Amino acid sequence: MISISGLGNSKNSKFCLAIILSGITMLTACSHAEPDSTTEVAIAEESVDSSNLEESTSNESSDSTVYFGVLAIRSATLVHERYAPLLEYLSEATGRPFELVTLNQDSQFTQVAEEKLDFITSNPLSAVQIQRLHNTNFLTTLERPNTGSQFSGLIITGNDSGIQTLSDLKGKRVACVDFETAAAGCLFQIYHLLQNDIDPFQDFAEFAENPSQDNIVLAVLNQTIDAGFIRTGQLELMVKKNLIENIEGIKILEPKNDDFFFPHTTDLYPEWPIASLPNTEPALSEAVEAALLNISDDHPALETAQVSSFLPPENYDPIHNMIEALKLKSWDAQ
């Protein structure tokens, strides 16, 4: 049995305001289609507001509700559609009722801090930040069809831009999704450039945020900006959605020479983990971990969640290293 805590009016409206204010004058269209593929679910960086969880009356009762938080990509409805079957499976496997709780970039931290959740899944940057602050325990890493348990970032420019190398970005106009929260849509690339002795905030003529990766790609093609940062799979998704005819007009700067499914500029990083909180019953945590690792490959909950399997946790040290190097939230956590 599962239920869902929907998204309500959050007191913290700065996130929504930031999205409204962050539109770049290069484009006026900032709307997004609802995700309809594994790639689109992975690509989306935006989050929405969550309503407050009611206090769990007991984490020790064998029939008490288990609260499972999910960082929302688009809406509470979409999160429910994707994760409800998985929580039904976990409920059957553990004999406990599960409640799905939709989270945003801010509420995921407060809900964990206030011990209102038992489990949480979020993008790897937020997940590691939460772990550093609140000592969560990673149980699994999700594996996506085609791309597996890793993803990466791209730095793109137009074929006729004259930009050939990372160094050529100096003095250019560049856009990314968000300087603080967008991993593959911004921070992977910033970290990569700094490792190559390029400081985007000092060396670019202009460095702006735009919450729409679609618009970043279109701005590159329209030459409104010189380069942009996007996630692996974004270009292919836009072709699938008929937003662009093909990717022939796009150049990927200094792509890695490996066998990853999508071309990419930055190193590969681990995908979303599922974590238990310190207040979660150990036996329940072990039961959920076992259920996720042992779910059958053809279970319909996997297809609905657009996941191929759950694996033992990947090594998240690269995310830790990036957080510390860029002094992102939690960088100085003890």
mmCIF file of C-alpha atoms in Angstrom:
data_model
loop_
_atom_site.group_PDB
_atom_site.id
_atom_site.type_symbol
_atom_site.label_atom_id
_atom_site.label_comp_id
_atom_site.label_asym_id
_atom_site.label_seq_id
_atom_site.Cartn_x
_atom_site.Cartn_y
_atom_site.Cartn_z
ATOM 1 C CA MET A 1 0.000 0.000 0.000
ATOM 2 C CA ILE A 2 1.322 3.436 -0.886
ATOM 3 C CA SER A 3 0.145 7.020 -0.721
ATOM 4 C CA ILE A 4 1.574 10.271 -2.008
ATOM 5 C CA SER A 5 2.311 13.637 -0.462
ATOM 6 C CA GLY A 6 1.539 16.122 -3.240
ATOM 7 C CA LEU A 7 3.243 19.365 -4.033
ATOM 8 C CA GLY A 8 1.744 22.409 -2.372
ATOM 9 C CA ASN A 9 2.548 26.076 -2.079
ATOM 10 C CA SER A 10 6.043 26.236 -0.624
ATOM 11 C CA LYS A 11 6.994 29.111 1.673
ATOM 12 C CA ASN A 12 10.335 29.095 -0.034
ATOM 13 C CA SER A 13 9.523 30.700 -3.342
ATOM 14 C CA LYS A 14 13.021 31.739 -4.254
ATOM 15 C CA PHE A 15 13.524 28.646 -6.412
ATOM 16 C CA CYS A 16 10.545 29.420 -8.622
ATOM 17 C CA LEU A 17 11.505 33.086 -8.739
ATOM 18 C CA ALA A 18 15.022 32.153 -9.762
ATOM 19 C CA ILE A 19 13.702 30.185 -12.710
ATOM 20 C CA ILE A 20 11.523 33.118 -13.786
ATOM 21 C CA LEU A 21 14.381 35.573 -13.535
ATOM 22 C CA SER A 22 16.995 33.320 -15.110
ATOM 23 C CA GLY A 23 15.595 33.404 -18.645
ATOM 24 C CA ILE A 24 18.234 34.637 -21.047
ATOM 25 C CA THR A 25 17.151 37.343 -23.463
ATOM 26 C CA MET A 26 18.417 35.252 -26.322
ATOM 27 C CA LEU A 27 15.236 33.186 -26.313
ATOM 28 C CA THR A 28 11.708 33.699 -25.156
ATOM 29 C CA ALA A 29 10.538 30.115 -25.287
ATOM 30 C CA CYS A 30 11.281 28.349 -22.012
ATOM 31 C CA SER A 31 8.513 25.793 -21.826
ATOM 32 C CA HIS A 32 9.269 22.099 -21.463
ATOM 33 C CA ALA A 33 7.426 19.048 -22.680
ATOM 34 C CA GLU A 34 6.677 16.402 -20.115
ATOM 35 C CA PRO A 35 9.413 13.748 -20.069
ATOM 36 C CA ASP A 36 8.540 10.774 -22.229
ATOM 37 C CA SER A 37 11.765 8.789 -22.213
ATOM 38 C CA THR A 38 14.497 7.524 -19.936
ATOM 39 C CA THR A 39 16.877 10.106 -21.337
ATOM 40 C CA GLU A 40 14.503 12.984 -20.653
ATOM 41 C CA VAL A 41 13.937 11.891 -17.076
ATOM 42 C CA ALA A 42 17.687 11.804 -16.576
ATOM 43 C CA ILE A 43 18.320 15.124 -18.286
ATOM 44 C CA ALA A 44 15.858 17.334 -16.433
ATOM 45 C CA GLU A 45 17.556 19.413 -13.755
ATOM 46 C CA GLU A 46 14.628 21.472 -12.469
ATOM 47 C CA SER A 47 12.649 20.655 -9.340
ATOM 48 C CA VAL A 48 9.273 21.693 -8.015
ATOM 49 C CA ASP A 49 7.895 22.580 -4.611
ATOM 50 C CA SER A 50 6.915 19.951 -2.072
ATOM 51 C CA SER A 51 4.316 20.043 0.664
ATOM 52 C CA ASN A 52 5.302 19.367 4.236
ATOM 53 C CA LEU A 53 5.380 15.844 5.529
ATOM 54 C CA GLU A 54 3.470 15.029 8.666
ATOM 55 C CA GLU A 55 5.567 13.652 11.485
ATOM 56 C CA SER A 56 5.938 9.894 11.454
ATOM 57 C CA THR A 57 4.474 8.693 14.718
ATOM 58 C CA SER A 58 6.773 5.705 14.956
ATOM 59 C CA ASN A 59 9.689 4.290 13.004
ATOM 60 C CA GLU A 60 9.711 1.177 15.125
ATOM 61 C CA SER A 61 6.209 -0.196 14.628
ATOM 62 C CA SER A 62 6.046 -3.060 12.153
ATOM 63 C CA ASP A 63 3.021 -1.492 10.456
ATOM 64 C CA SER A 64 4.079 2.161 10.564
ATOM 65 C CA THR A 65 4.286 4.112 7.320
ATOM 66 C CA VAL A 66 7.623 4.223 5.518
ATOM 67 C CA TYR A 67 8.342 7.621 3.955
ATOM 68 C CA PHE A 68 10.223 7.502 0.649
ATOM 69 C CA GLY A 69 11.364 10.867 -0.714
ATOM 70 C CA VAL A 70 11.999 11.519 -4.404
ATOM 71 C CA LEU A 71 13.489 14.682 -5.880
ATOM 72 C CA ALA A 72 10.857 15.864 -8.360
ATOM 73 C CA ILE A 73 11.936 16.494 -11.923
ATOM 74 C CA ARG A 74 8.705 17.983 -13.256
ATOM 75 C CA SER A 75 5.686 17.496 -11.006
ATOM 76 C CA ALA A 76 4.279 15.439 -8.157
ATOM 77 C CA THR A 77 1.982 13.670 -10.601
ATOM 78 C CA LEU A 78 4.845 12.564 -12.808
ATOM 79 C CA VAL A 79 6.910 11.400 -9.831
ATOM 80 C CA HIS A 80 3.941 9.377 -8.611
ATOM 81 C CA GLU A 81 3.447 7.788 -12.018
ATOM 82 C CA ARG A 82 7.095 6.795 -12.220
ATOM 83 C CA TYR A 83 7.693 5.618 -8.655
ATOM 84 C CA ALA A 84 4.327 4.320 -7.405
ATOM 85 C CA PRO A 85 4.835 0.814 -8.855
ATOM 86 C CA LEU A 86 8.315 0.597 -7.313
ATOM 87 C CA LEU A 87 6.959 1.564 -3.909
ATOM 88 C CA GLU A 88 4.178 -1.005 -4.307
ATOM 89 C CA TYR A 89 6.899 -3.579 -4.907
ATOM 90 C CA LEU A 90 8.828 -2.459 -1.814
ATOM 91 C CA SER A 91 5.645 -2.529 0.239
ATOM 92 C CA GLU A 92 4.990 -6.111 -0.815
ATOM 93 C CA ALA A 93 8.610 -7.094 -0.188
ATOM 94 C CA THR A 94 8.772 -5.590 3.301
ATOM 95 C CA GLY A 95 5.180 -5.889 4.474
ATOM 96 C CA ARG A 96 5.109 -2.164 5.277
ATOM 97 C CA PRO A 97 3.019 0.664 3.799
ATOM 98 C CA PHE A 98 5.082 3.184 1.823
ATOM 99 C CA GLU A 99 4.263 6.857 1.261
ATOM 100 C CA LEU A 100 5.825 8.687 -1.667
ATOM 101 C CA VAL A 101 7.026 12.190 -0.803
ATOM 102 C CA THR A 102 7.913 14.607 -3.597
ATOM 103 C CA LEU A 103 10.827 16.907 -2.829
ATOM 104 C CA ASN A 104 12.471 19.974 -4.321
ATOM 105 C CA GLN A 105 16.033 21.242 -4.103
ATOM 106 C CA ASP A 106 15.403 22.889 -0.729
ATOM 107 C CA SER A 107 12.924 20.555 0.930
ATOM 108 C CA GLN A 108 15.068 17.468 0.361
ATOM 109 C CA PHE A 109 17.588 18.900 2.825
ATOM 110 C CA THR A 110 15.048 20.022 5.417
ATOM 111 C CA GLN A 111 13.043 16.789 5.328
ATOM 112 C CA VAL A 112 16.194 14.762 5.966
ATOM 113 C CA ALA A 113 17.399 17.140 8.677
ATOM 114 C CA GLU A 114 14.043 16.881 10.450
ATOM 115 C CA GLU A 115 14.052 13.062 10.139
ATOM 116 C CA LYS A 116 10.757 13.051 8.258
ATOM 117 C CA LEU A 117 11.926 10.476 5.718
ATOM 118 C CA ASP A 118 13.125 6.884 5.869
ATOM 119 C CA PHE A 119 14.567 6.693 2.342
ATOM 120 C CA ILE A 120 15.477 9.223 -0.322
ATOM 121 C CA THR A 121 16.567 9.226 -3.949
ATOM 122 C CA SER A 122 17.989 12.333 -5.565
ATOM 123 C CA ASN A 123 20.498 13.408 -8.165
ATOM 124 C CA PRO A 124 24.049 12.406 -7.206
ATOM 125 C CA LEU A 125 25.176 15.927 -6.334
ATOM 126 C CA SER A 126 22.331 16.529 -3.878
ATOM 127 C CA ALA A 127 22.549 12.959 -2.600
ATOM 128 C CA VAL A 128 26.229 13.311 -1.726
ATOM 129 C CA GLN A 129 25.658 16.734 -0.178
ATOM 130 C CA ILE A 130 22.923 15.259 2.013
ATOM 131 C CA GLN A 131 25.169 12.350 2.925
ATOM 132 C CA ARG A 132 27.959 14.713 3.956
ATOM 133 C CA LEU A 133 25.573 16.740 6.108
ATOM 134 C CA HIS A 134 23.384 14.001 7.568
ATOM 135 C CA ASN A 135 25.267 10.703 7.227
ATOM 136 C CA THR A 136 22.800 8.909 4.980
ATOM 137 C CA ASN A 137 23.658 5.402 3.798
ATOM 138 C CA PHE A 138 23.706 4.681 0.067
ATOM 139 C CA LEU A 139 22.009 1.344 -0.608
ATOM 140 C CA THR A 140 22.005 1.170 -4.403
ATOM 141 C CA THR A 141 22.789 3.081 -7.582
ATOM 142 C CA LEU A 142 20.243 2.973 -10.367
ATOM 143 C CA GLU A 143 21.198 1.667 -13.791
ATOM 144 C CA ARG A 144 19.536 3.220 -16.824
ATOM 145 C CA PRO A 145 18.897 1.501 -20.157
ATOM 146 C CA ASN A 146 21.755 2.119 -22.622
ATOM 147 C CA THR A 147 23.856 4.357 -20.376
ATOM 148 C CA GLY A 148 24.179 2.149 -17.293
ATOM 149 C CA SER A 149 25.076 3.614 -13.921
ATOM 150 C CA GLN A 150 27.025 6.657 -15.120
ATOM 151 C CA PHE A 151 26.430 9.958 -16.895
ATOM 152 C CA SER A 152 28.429 12.997 -17.946
ATOM 153 C CA GLY A 153 28.431 16.550 -19.261
ATOM 154 C CA LEU A 154 29.038 18.141 -22.654
ATOM 155 C CA ILE A 155 30.442 21.487 -23.700
ATOM 156 C CA ILE A 156 28.923 22.331 -27.063
ATOM 157 C CA THR A 157 29.415 25.033 -29.653
ATOM 158 C CA GLY A 158 28.339 25.622 -33.235
ATOM 159 C CA ASN A 159 30.245 23.959 -36.030
ATOM 160 C CA ASP A 160 31.010 27.359 -37.554
ATOM 161 C CA SER A 161 31.841 29.136 -34.279
ATOM 162 C CA GLY A 162 35.593 28.908 -34.771
ATOM 163 C CA ILE A 163 35.921 27.365 -31.302
ATOM 164 C CA GLN A 164 38.080 24.258 -31.490
ATOM 165 C CA THR A 165 39.444 23.721 -27.982
ATOM 166 C CA LEU A 166 38.551 24.459 -24.382
ATOM 167 C CA SER A 167 41.027 27.339 -24.376
ATOM 168 C CA ASP A 168 39.095 28.943 -27.219
ATOM 169 C CA LEU A 169 36.202 29.494 -24.790
ATOM 170 C CA LYS A 170 38.078 32.366 -23.164
ATOM 171 C CA GLY A 171 36.372 35.642 -23.963
ATOM 172 C CA LYS A 172 33.217 33.885 -25.186
ATOM 173 C CA ARG A 173 29.531 33.953 -24.149
ATOM 174 C CA VAL A 174 28.514 30.734 -22.395
ATOM 175 C CA ALA A 175 25.381 29.452 -20.627
ATOM 176 C CA CYS A 176 24.628 26.591 -18.259
ATOM 177 C CA VAL A 177 21.633 25.457 -16.196
ATOM 178 C CA ASP A 178 22.458 26.448 -12.607
ATOM 179 C CA PHE A 179 25.715 27.363 -10.878
ATOM 180 C CA GLU A 180 24.807 25.599 -7.612
ATOM 181 C CA THR A 181 22.572 22.604 -8.328
ATOM 182 C CA ALA A 182 22.959 21.440 -11.958
ATOM 183 C CA ALA A 183 25.540 18.671 -12.010
ATOM 184 C CA ALA A 184 25.799 17.587 -15.661
ATOM 185 C CA GLY A 185 24.188 20.808 -16.867
ATOM 186 C CA CYS A 186 26.842 23.058 -15.326
ATOM 187 C CA LEU A 187 29.054 21.890 -12.462
ATOM 188 C CA PHE A 188 30.748 18.937 -14.145
ATOM 189 C CA GLN A 189 31.871 21.338 -16.872
ATOM 190 C CA ILE A 190 33.012 24.062 -14.463
ATOM 191 C CA TYR A 191 35.074 21.490 -12.579
ATOM 192 C CA HIS A 192 36.491 20.114 -15.835
ATOM 193 C CA LEU A 193 37.500 23.562 -17.046
ATOM 194 C CA LEU A 194 39.153 24.472 -13.754
ATOM 195 C CA GLN A 195 41.176 21.271 -13.999
ATOM 196 C CA ASN A 196 42.333 22.572 -17.376
ATOM 197 C CA ASP A 197 43.324 25.982 -15.954
ATOM 198 C CA ILE A 198 40.244 27.779 -17.259
ATOM 199 C CA ASP A 199 38.051 29.711 -14.813
ATOM 200 C CA PRO A 200 34.609 30.263 -16.389
ATOM 201 C CA PHE A 201 33.776 33.104 -14.015
ATOM 202 C CA GLN A 202 36.978 34.951 -14.839
ATOM 203 C CA ASP A 203 37.805 33.902 -18.381
ATOM 204 C CA PHE A 204 34.415 33.989 -20.130
ATOM 205 C CA ALA A 205 33.131 37.286 -21.504
ATOM 206 C CA GLU A 206 29.681 36.281 -20.272
ATOM 207 C CA PHE A 207 28.546 33.332 -18.160
ATOM 208 C CA ALA A 208 24.793 33.046 -17.560
ATOM 209 C CA GLU A 209 22.280 30.592 -16.152
ATOM 210 C CA ASN A 210 19.319 29.242 -18.123
ATOM 211 C CA PRO A 211 17.164 26.483 -16.606
ATOM 212 C CA SER A 212 16.253 25.065 -20.033
ATOM 213 C CA GLN A 213 18.804 22.815 -21.695
ATOM 214 C CA ASP A 214 16.635 22.932 -24.813
ATOM 215 C CA ASN A 215 17.077 26.693 -24.948
ATOM 216 C CA ILE A 216 20.806 26.442 -24.359
ATOM 217 C CA VAL A 217 21.161 24.187 -27.401
ATOM 218 C CA LEU A 218 18.948 26.420 -29.530
ATOM 219 C CA ALA A 219 20.896 29.492 -28.437
ATOM 220 C CA VAL A 220 24.121 27.853 -29.578
ATOM 221 C CA LEU A 221 22.569 27.053 -32.948
ATOM 222 C CA ASN A 222 21.185 30.596 -33.240
ATOM 223 C CA GLN A 223 24.593 32.011 -32.267
ATOM 224 C CA THR A 224 23.047 33.985 -29.408
ATOM 225 C CA ILE A 225 25.725 32.400 -27.262
ATOM 226 C CA ASP A 226 29.021 30.881 -28.267
ATOM 227 C CA ALA A 227 28.897 27.713 -26.163
ATOM 228 C CA GLY A 228 26.703 25.853 -23.694
ATOM 229 C CA PHE A 229 26.810 23.153 -21.040
ATOM 230 C CA ILE A 230 24.340 20.242 -21.273
ATOM 231 C CA ARG A 231 23.880 16.674 -20.061
ATOM 232 C CA THR A 232 24.664 13.521 -22.005
ATOM 233 C CA GLY A 233 21.688 12.535 -24.140
ATOM 234 C CA GLN A 234 20.240 16.040 -24.419
ATOM 235 C CA LEU A 235 21.031 16.438 -28.118
ATOM 236 C CA GLU A 236 19.622 13.052 -29.045
ATOM 237 C CA LEU A 237 16.479 13.773 -27.048
ATOM 238 C CA MET A 238 15.896 17.046 -28.881
ATOM 239 C CA VAL A 239 16.111 15.223 -32.192
ATOM 240 C CA LYS A 240 13.582 12.683 -30.917
ATOM 241 C CA LYS A 241 11.259 15.507 -29.841
ATOM 242 C CA ASN A 242 11.696 17.223 -33.235
ATOM 243 C CA LEU A 243 13.100 20.330 -31.562
ATOM 244 C CA ILE A 244 16.091 20.103 -33.875
ATOM 245 C CA GLU A 245 16.384 18.195 -37.135
ATOM 246 C CA ASN A 246 19.767 16.682 -36.358
ATOM 247 C CA ILE A 247 22.944 17.389 -34.418
ATOM 248 C CA GLU A 248 25.116 18.131 -37.437
ATOM 249 C CA GLY A 249 25.316 21.824 -36.571
ATOM 250 C CA ILE A 250 26.682 21.080 -33.093
ATOM 251 C CA LYS A 251 30.302 20.496 -32.146
ATOM 252 C CA ILE A 252 31.206 18.742 -28.886
ATOM 253 C CA LEU A 253 34.412 20.194 -27.522
ATOM 254 C CA GLU A 254 37.225 17.769 -26.781
ATOM 255 C CA PRO A 255 35.073 14.622 -26.465
ATOM 256 C CA LYS A 256 36.404 11.747 -24.409
ATOM 257 C CA ASN A 257 37.711 8.752 -26.324
ATOM 258 C CA ASP A 258 35.791 5.933 -24.661
ATOM 259 C CA ASP A 259 32.929 3.544 -25.341
ATOM 260 C CA PHE A 260 30.228 5.376 -23.378
ATOM 261 C CA PHE A 261 26.847 5.362 -25.119
ATOM 262 C CA PHE A 262 26.787 9.150 -25.643
ATOM 263 C CA PRO A 263 29.644 11.490 -26.581
ATOM 264 C CA HIS A 264 30.776 13.631 -23.655
ATOM 265 C CA THR A 265 33.349 16.222 -22.605
ATOM 266 C CA THR A 266 33.727 15.662 -18.873
ATOM 267 C CA ASP A 267 34.562 12.610 -16.826
ATOM 268 C CA LEU A 268 31.820 10.079 -16.096
ATOM 269 C CA TYR A 269 30.009 10.306 -12.760
ATOM 270 C CA PRO A 270 27.743 7.854 -10.895
ATOM 271 C CA GLU A 271 23.969 7.981 -11.331
ATOM 272 C CA TRP A 272 21.232 8.555 -8.732
ATOM 273 C CA PRO A 273 21.558 6.531 -5.505
ATOM 274 C CA ILE A 274 18.842 5.379 -3.122
ATOM 275 C CA ALA A 275 19.775 6.062 0.494
ATOM 276 C CA SER A 276 18.445 5.297 3.947
ATOM 277 C CA LEU A 277 18.544 7.832 6.761
ATOM 278 C CA PRO A 278 20.314 7.376 10.104
ATOM 279 C CA ASN A 279 16.900 7.182 11.803
ATOM 280 C CA THR A 280 15.728 4.326 9.550
ATOM 281 C CA GLU A 281 15.349 0.947 11.221
ATOM 282 C CA PRO A 282 18.397 -1.171 10.269
ATOM 283 C CA ALA A 283 16.260 -4.214 9.495
ATOM 284 C CA LEU A 284 14.010 -2.157 7.220
ATOM 285 C CA SER A 285 17.012 -0.628 5.476
ATOM 286 C CA GLU A 286 18.455 -4.079 4.839
ATOM 287 C CA ALA A 287 15.118 -5.369 3.564
ATOM 288 C CA VAL A 288 14.720 -2.490 1.099
ATOM 289 C CA GLU A 289 18.301 -2.864 -0.098
ATOM 290 C CA ALA A 290 17.802 -6.586 -0.708
ATOM 291 C CA ALA A 291 14.497 -6.006 -2.488
ATOM 292 C CA LEU A 292 16.031 -3.442 -4.838
ATOM 293 C CA LEU A 293 19.111 -5.501 -5.645
ATOM 294 C CA ASN A 294 17.046 -8.633 -6.255
ATOM 295 C CA ILE A 295 14.179 -7.182 -8.280
ATOM 296 C CA SER A 296 13.668 -9.236 -11.431
ATOM 297 C CA ASP A 297 14.858 -7.696 -14.692
ATOM 298 C CA ASP A 298 11.381 -7.933 -16.200
ATOM 299 C CA HIS A 299 9.503 -6.427 -13.261
ATOM 300 C CA PRO A 300 7.085 -3.779 -14.617
ATOM 301 C CA ALA A 301 8.111 -1.319 -11.886
ATOM 302 C CA LEU A 302 11.528 -0.991 -13.529
ATOM 303 C CA GLU A 303 10.110 -0.065 -16.906
ATOM 304 C CA THR A 304 7.739 2.457 -15.342
ATOM 305 C CA ALA A 305 10.600 4.057 -13.414
ATOM 306 C CA GLN A 306 12.690 3.886 -16.607
ATOM 307 C CA VAL A 307 15.430 2.018 -14.804
ATOM 308 C CA SER A 308 16.993 -1.250 -15.961
ATOM 309 C CA SER A 309 18.181 -2.435 -12.534
ATOM 310 C CA PHE A 310 19.598 -1.409 -9.167
ATOM 311 C CA LEU A 311 23.275 -2.050 -8.482
ATOM 312 C CA PRO A 312 25.434 -1.931 -5.356
ATOM 313 C CA PRO A 313 26.456 1.683 -4.736
ATOM 314 C CA GLU A 314 28.966 3.133 -7.173
ATOM 315 C CA ASN A 315 32.020 5.043 -5.974
ATOM 316 C CA TYR A 316 30.850 8.609 -5.295
ATOM 317 C CA ASP A 317 34.304 9.976 -4.460
ATOM 318 C CA PRO A 318 34.388 12.000 -7.715
ATOM 319 C CA ILE A 319 31.294 13.887 -6.536
ATOM 320 C CA HIS A 320 32.859 14.457 -3.111
ATOM 321 C CA ASN A 321 36.005 15.774 -4.780
ATOM 322 C CA MET A 322 34.022 18.162 -6.962
ATOM 323 C CA ILE A 323 32.023 19.482 -4.004
ATOM 324 C CA GLU A 324 35.188 20.224 -2.077
ATOM 325 C CA ALA A 325 37.035 21.736 -5.031
ATOM 326 C CA LEU A 326 34.154 24.047 -5.971
ATOM 327 C CA LYS A 327 33.168 24.704 -2.341
ATOM 328 C CA LEU A 328 29.571 23.732 -3.005
ATOM 329 C CA LYS A 329 27.002 23.209 -0.283
ATOM 330 C CA SER A 330 28.375 20.786 2.366
ATOM 331 C CA TRP A 331 31.996 21.265 1.248
ATOM 332 C CA ASP A 332 33.082 22.020 4.806
ATOM 333 C CA ALA A 333 30.868 19.432 6.523
ATOM 334 C CA GLN A 334 32.708 17.501 9.218
#
